[in-house]
Tab-separated table of C-alpha atoms and ligand atoms in Angstrom:
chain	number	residue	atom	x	y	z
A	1	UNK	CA	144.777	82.733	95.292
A	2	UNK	CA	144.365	82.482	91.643
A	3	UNK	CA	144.513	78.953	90.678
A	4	UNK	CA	144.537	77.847	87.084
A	5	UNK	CA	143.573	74.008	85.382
A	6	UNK	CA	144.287	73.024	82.055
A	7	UNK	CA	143.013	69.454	80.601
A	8	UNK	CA	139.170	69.203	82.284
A	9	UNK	CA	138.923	65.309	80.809
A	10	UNK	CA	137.725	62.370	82.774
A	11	UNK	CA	139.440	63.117	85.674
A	12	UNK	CA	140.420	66.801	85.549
A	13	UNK	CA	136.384	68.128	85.270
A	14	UNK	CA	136.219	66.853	88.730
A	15	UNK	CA	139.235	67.708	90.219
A	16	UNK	CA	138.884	70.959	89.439
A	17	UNK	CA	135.172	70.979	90.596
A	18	UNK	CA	136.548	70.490	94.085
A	19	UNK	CA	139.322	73.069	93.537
A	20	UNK	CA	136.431	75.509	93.008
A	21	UNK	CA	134.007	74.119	95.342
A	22	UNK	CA	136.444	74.471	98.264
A	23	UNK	CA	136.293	78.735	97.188
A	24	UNK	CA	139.631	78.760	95.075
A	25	UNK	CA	139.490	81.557	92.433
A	26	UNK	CA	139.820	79.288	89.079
A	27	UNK	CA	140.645	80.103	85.514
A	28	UNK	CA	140.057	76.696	83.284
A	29	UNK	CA	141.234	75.820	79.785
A	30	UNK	CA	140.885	72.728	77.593
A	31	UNK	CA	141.590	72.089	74.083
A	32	UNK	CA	137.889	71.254	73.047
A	33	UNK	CA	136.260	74.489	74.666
A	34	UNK	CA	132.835	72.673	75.216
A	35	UNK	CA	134.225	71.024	78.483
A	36	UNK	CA	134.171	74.012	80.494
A	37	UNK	CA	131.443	74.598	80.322
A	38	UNK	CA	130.334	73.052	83.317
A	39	UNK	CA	132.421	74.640	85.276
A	40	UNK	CA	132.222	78.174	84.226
A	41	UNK	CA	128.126	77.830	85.513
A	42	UNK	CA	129.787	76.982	88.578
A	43	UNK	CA	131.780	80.372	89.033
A	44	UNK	CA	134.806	79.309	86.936
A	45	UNK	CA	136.723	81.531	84.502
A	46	UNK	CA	137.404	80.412	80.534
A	47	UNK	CA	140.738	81.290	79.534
A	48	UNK	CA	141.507	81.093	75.661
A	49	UNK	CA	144.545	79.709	75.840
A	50	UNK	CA	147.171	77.941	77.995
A	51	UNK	CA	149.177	81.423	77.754
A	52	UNK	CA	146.146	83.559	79.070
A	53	UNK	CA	145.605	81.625	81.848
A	54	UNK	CA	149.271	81.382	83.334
A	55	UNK	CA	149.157	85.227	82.983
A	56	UNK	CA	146.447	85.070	85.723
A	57	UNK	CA	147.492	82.041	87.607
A	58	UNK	CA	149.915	81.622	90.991
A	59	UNK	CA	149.348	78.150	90.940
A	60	UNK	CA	148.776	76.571	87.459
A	61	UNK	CA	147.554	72.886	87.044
A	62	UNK	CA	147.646	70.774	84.671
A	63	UNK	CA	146.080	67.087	84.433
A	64	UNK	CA	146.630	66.222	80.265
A	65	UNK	CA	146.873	63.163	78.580
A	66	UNK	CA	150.232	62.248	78.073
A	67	UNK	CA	154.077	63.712	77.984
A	68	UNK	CA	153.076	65.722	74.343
A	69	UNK	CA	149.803	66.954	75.223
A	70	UNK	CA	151.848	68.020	78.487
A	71	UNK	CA	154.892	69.774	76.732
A	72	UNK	CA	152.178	71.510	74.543
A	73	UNK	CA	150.239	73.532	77.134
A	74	UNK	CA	153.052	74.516	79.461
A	75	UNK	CA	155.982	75.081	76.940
A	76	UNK	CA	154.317	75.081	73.026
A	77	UNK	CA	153.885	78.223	71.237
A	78	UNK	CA	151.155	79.320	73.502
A	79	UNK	CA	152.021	77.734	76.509
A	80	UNK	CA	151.224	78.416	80.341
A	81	UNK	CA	155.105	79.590	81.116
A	82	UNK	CA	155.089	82.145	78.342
A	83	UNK	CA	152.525	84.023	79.850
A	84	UNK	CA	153.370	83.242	83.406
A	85	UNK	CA	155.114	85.482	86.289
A	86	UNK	CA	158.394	84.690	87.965
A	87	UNK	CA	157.618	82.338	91.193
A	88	UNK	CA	153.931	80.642	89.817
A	89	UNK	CA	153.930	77.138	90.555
A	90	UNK	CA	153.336	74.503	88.043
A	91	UNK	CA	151.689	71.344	88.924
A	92	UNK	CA	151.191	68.191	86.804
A	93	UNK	CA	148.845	65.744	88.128
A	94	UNK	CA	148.915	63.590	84.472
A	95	UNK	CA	150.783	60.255	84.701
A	96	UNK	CA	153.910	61.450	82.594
A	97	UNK	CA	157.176	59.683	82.151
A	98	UNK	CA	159.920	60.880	85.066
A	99	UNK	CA	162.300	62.182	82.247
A	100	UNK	CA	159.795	64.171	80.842
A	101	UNK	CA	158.707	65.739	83.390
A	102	UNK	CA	161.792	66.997	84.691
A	103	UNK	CA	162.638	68.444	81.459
A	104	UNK	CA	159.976	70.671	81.745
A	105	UNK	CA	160.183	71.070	85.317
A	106	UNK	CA	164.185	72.342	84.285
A	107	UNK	CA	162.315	74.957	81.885
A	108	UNK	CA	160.168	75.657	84.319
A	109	UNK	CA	162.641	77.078	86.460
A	110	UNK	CA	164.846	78.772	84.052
A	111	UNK	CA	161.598	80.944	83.887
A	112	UNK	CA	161.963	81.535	87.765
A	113	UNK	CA	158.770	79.108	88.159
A	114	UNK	CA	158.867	76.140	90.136
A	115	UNK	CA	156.973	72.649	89.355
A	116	UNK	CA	155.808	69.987	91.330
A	117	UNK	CA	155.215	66.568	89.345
A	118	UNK	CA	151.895	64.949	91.736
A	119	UNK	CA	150.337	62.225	89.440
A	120	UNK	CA	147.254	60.593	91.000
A	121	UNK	CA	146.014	56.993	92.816
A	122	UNK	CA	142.134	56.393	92.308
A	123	UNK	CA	140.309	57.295	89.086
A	124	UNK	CA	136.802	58.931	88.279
A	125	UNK	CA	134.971	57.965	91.226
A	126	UNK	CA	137.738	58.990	94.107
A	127	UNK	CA	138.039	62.047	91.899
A	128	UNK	CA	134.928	63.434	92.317
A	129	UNK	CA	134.684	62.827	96.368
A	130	UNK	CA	137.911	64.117	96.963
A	131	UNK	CA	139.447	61.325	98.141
A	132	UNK	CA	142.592	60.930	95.470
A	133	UNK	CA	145.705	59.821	96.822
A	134	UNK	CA	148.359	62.244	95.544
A	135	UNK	CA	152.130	61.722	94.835
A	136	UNK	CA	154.567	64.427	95.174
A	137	UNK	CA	158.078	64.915	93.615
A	138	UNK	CA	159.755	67.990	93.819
A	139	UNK	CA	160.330	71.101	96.899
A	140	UNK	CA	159.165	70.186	100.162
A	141	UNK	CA	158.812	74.171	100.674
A	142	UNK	CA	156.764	74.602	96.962
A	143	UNK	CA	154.722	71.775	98.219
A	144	UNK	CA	153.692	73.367	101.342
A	145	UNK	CA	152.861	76.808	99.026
A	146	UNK	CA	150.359	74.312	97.491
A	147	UNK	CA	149.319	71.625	99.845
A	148	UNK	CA	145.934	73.677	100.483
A	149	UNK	CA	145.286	73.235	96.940
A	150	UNK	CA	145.670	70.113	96.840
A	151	UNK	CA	144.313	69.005	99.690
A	152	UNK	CA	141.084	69.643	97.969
A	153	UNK	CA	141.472	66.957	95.774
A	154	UNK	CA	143.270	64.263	97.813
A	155	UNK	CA	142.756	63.092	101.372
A	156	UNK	CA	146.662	61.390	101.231
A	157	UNK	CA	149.238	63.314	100.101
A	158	UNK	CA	153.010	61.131	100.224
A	159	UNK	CA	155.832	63.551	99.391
A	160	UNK	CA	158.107	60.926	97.714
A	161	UNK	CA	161.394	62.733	96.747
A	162	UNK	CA	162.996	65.634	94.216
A	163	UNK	CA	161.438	66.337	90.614
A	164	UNK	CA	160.243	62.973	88.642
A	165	UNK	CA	160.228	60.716	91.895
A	166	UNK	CA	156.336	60.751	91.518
A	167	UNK	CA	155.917	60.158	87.896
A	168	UNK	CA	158.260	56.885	88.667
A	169	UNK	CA	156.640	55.647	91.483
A	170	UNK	CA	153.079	56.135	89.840
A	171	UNK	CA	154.018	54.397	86.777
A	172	UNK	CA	155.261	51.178	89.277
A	173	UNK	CA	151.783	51.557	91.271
A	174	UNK	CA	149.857	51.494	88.245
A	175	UNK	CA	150.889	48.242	86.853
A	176	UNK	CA	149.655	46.443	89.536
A	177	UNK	CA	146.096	47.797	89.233
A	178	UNK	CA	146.432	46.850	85.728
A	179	UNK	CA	147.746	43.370	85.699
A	180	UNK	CA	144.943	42.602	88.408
A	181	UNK	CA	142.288	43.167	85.594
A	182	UNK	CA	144.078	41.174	83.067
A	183	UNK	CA	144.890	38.275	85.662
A	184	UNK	CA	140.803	38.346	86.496
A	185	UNK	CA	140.253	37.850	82.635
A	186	UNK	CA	142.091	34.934	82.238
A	187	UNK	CA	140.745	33.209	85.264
A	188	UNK	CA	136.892	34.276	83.862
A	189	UNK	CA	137.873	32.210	80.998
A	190	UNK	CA	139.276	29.262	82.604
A	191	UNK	CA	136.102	28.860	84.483
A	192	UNK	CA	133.819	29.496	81.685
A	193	UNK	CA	135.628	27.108	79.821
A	194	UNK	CA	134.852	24.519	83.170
A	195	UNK	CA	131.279	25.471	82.520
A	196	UNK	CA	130.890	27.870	85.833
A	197	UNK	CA	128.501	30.517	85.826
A	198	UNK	CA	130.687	34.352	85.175
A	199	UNK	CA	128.040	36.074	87.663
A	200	UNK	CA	128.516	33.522	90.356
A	201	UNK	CA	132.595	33.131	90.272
A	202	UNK	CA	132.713	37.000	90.526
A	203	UNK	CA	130.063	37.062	93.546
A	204	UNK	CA	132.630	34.237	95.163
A	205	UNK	CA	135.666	36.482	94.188
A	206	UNK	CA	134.178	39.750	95.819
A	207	UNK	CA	133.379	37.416	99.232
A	208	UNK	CA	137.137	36.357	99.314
A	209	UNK	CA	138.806	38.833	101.615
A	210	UNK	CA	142.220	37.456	100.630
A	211	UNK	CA	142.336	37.993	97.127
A	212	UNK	CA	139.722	40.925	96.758
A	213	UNK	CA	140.758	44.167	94.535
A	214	UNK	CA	139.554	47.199	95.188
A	215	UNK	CA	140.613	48.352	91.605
A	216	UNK	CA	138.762	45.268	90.155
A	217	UNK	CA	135.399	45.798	92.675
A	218	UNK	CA	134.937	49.333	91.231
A	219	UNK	CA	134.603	47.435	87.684
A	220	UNK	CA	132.359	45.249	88.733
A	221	UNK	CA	129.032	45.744	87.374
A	222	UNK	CA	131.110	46.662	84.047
A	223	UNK	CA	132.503	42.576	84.298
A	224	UNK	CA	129.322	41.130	85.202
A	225	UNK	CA	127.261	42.536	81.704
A	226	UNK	CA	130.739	42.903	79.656
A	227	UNK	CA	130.275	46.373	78.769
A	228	UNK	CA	132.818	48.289	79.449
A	229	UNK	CA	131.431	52.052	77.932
A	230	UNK	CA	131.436	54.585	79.687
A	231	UNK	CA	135.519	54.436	80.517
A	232	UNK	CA	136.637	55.682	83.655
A	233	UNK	CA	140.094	54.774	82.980
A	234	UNK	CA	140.479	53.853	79.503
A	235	UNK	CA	142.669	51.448	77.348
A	236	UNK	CA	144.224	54.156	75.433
A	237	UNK	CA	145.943	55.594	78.910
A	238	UNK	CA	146.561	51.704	79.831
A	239	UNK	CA	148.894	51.151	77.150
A	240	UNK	CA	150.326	54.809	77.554
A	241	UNK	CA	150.888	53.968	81.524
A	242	UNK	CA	152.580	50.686	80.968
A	243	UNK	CA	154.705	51.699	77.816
A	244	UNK	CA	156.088	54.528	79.854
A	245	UNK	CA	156.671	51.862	82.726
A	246	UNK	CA	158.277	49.688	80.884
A	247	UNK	CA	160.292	52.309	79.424
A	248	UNK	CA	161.485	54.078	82.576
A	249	UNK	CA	161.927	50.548	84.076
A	250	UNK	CA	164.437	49.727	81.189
A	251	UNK	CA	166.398	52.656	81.948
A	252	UNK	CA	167.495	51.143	85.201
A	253	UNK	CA	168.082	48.082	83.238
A	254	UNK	CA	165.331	46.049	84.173
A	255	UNK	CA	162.869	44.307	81.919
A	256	UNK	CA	159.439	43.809	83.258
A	257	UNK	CA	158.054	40.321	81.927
A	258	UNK	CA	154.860	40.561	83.580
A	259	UNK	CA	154.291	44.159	82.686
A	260	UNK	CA	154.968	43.604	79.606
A	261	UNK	CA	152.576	40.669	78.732
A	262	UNK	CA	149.828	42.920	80.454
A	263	UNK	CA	150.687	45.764	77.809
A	264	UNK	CA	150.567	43.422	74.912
A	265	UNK	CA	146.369	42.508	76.012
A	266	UNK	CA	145.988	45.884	76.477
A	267	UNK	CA	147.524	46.722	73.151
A	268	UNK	CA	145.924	43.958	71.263
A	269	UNK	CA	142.162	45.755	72.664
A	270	UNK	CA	143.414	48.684	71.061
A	271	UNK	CA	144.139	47.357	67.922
A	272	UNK	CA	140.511	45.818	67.807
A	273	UNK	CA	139.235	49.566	68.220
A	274	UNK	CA	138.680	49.577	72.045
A	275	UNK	CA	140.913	52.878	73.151
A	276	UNK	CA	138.292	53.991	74.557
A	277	UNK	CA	136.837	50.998	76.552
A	278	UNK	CA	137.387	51.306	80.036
A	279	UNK	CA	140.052	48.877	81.013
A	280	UNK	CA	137.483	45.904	82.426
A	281	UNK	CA	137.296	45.047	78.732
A	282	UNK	CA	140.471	42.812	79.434
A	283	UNK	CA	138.499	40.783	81.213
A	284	UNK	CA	136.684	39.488	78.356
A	285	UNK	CA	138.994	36.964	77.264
A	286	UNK	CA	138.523	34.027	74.320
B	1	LIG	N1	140.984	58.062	84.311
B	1	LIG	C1	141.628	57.581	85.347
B	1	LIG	O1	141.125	56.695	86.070
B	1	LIG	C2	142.980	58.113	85.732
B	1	LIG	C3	143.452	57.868	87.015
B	1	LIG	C4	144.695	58.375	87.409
B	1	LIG	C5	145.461	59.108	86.483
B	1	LIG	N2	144.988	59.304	85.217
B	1	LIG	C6	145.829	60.096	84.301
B	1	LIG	O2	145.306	61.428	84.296
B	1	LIG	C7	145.480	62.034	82.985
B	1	LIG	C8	144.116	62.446	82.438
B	1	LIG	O3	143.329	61.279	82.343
B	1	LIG	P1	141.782	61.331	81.948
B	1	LIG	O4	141.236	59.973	82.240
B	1	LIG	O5	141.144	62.542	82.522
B	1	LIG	O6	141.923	61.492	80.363
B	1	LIG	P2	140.934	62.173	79.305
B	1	LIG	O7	139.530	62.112	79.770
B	1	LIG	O8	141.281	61.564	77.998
B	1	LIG	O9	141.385	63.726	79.317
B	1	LIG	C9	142.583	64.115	78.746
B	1	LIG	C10	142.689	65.626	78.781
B	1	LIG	O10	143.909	66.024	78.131
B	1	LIG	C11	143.606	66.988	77.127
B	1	LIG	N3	144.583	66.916	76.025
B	1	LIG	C12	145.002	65.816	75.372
B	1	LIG	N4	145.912	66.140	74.417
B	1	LIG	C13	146.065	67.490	74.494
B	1	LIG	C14	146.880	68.419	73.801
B	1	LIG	N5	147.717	68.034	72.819
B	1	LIG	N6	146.781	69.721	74.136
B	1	LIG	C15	145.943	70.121	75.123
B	1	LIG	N7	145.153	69.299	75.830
B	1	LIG	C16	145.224	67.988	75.524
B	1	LIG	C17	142.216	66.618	76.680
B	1	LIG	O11	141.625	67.671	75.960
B	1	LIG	P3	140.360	67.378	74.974
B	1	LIG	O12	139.159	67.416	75.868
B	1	LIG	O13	140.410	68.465	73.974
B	1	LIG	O14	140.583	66.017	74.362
B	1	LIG	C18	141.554	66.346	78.023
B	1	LIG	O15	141.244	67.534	78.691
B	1	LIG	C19	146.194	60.980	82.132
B	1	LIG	O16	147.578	61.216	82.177
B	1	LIG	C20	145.842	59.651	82.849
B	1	LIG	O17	146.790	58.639	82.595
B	1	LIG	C21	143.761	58.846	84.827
């Protein structure tokens, strides 16, 4: 099976490693043509554009920034549908807002494709060992046309509902994560401010089994020296997670108060020129 994957960033260089690795026949494609590099000395091919690779693909992938950069490589002027054949299935693992992405799941099918939105749990690290947790909205029967796909990249795979459920439910999932870091911030600066050492109150925190975080403890080392480059998740996609949170959440008519205090740290990193800091650099508060 021809399987194609557009957007080979952070997290989609080693997804699609393990698409590869597990003997998939893959076509890649990313804006900046440098990135696949990598993977074409491991047996992958280069397409030159979104279009020439859905030509090839049955199963196209795409794991892109946000809802634009999404739009632009499946339905822009040389898109993955234009070039693709009735019945290929889309896939967007991105984190995308659930209106979006059933917008172009509806053009999708108009085409005679089918899409599956399955955004991801567990960043860089989970990425490259395969171990992802996957979220699936859309067909049950697409799904099982592409569960062996993406099976290589996730040991837990949750079929959550119709087209969009995922998007929504990753968007709720992620906040958590996120407010975790920010919460850890401000109590680093209450006891600094108490005069207790940073290394020791973290050492204390990781030996707490009741109020450990496992999306804190991959950070860790980052904390402890307060420097937080290399990203594995950066601020940039913090703010675009929890703006599209808060966003979907407000179309149901809620408003998010702790969600939104959370995106106004993260924005206020941005705004000091920290995009792309991983997300651990909200825990250097004061
Ligand atoms: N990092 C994490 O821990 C993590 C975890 C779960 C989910 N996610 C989500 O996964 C997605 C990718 O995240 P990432 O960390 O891999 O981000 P990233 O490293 O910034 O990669 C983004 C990718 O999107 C491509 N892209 C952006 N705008 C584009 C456009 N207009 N047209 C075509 N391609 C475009 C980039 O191409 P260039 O190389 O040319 O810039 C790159 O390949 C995001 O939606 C993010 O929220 C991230």
């Amino acid at each position: 099976m021809n399987v194609g994957f557009i957007g080979l960033g952070l997290m989609g260089q080693p997804m699609a490693t393990n698409v590869l690795k597990a003997g998939f026949s893959l076509i890649v494609y990313n804006r900046t043509p440098e990135k696949v590099k990598a993977l074409v000395a491991l047996g992958a091919r280069p397409a030159g554009s979104p279009m020439a690779l859905g030509e090839d693909s049955e199963i196209v992938i795409t794991m892109v920034s946000d809802h634009e950069a999404l739009w632009e490589v499946i339905l822009g002027p040389q898109g993955a549908l234009i070039g693709a054949k009735p019945g290929t299935i889309f896939i967007d693992m991105s984190t995308v807002p659930p209106d979006v992405s059933c917008s172009v799941a509806s053009e999708v099918s108009k085409a005679g494709c089918h899409m599956l939105d399955a955004p991801v749990m567990g960043s860089v690290g989970a990425a490259v060992k395969g171990e992802l947790t996957i979220l699936v909205g859309g067909d049950q029967a697409v799904l099982q046309k592409a569960e062996p796909v993406l099976r290589t990249m996730g040991k837990a795979l949750y079929h959550v509902g119709g087209n969009g459920g995922a998007c929504f439910l990753k968007l709720a999932l992620n906040a958590i994560g996120l407010t975790q870091i920010e919460i850890l911030g401000e109590t680093l600066l209450l006891t600094e401010r108490a005069g207790l050492k940073r290394d020791q109150v973290l050492e204390i925190l990781s030996a707490i089994g009741l109020i450990r975080s496992p999306f804190v403890e991959t950070r860790l080392e980052k904390i402890r020296k307060q420097e937080y480059l290399p990203p594995t998740f950066t601020v940039r996609n913090a703010v675009k997670d929890l703006t599209y949170g808060l966003k979907a959440a407000e179309k149901t008519g809620l408003k998010l108060e702790t969600a939104k205090s959370v995106l106004d740290r993260y924005r206020s990193l941005m705004a000091e020129g920290k995009g792309q800091h991983d997300v651990a650099a909200a825990t250097s508060l004061g």
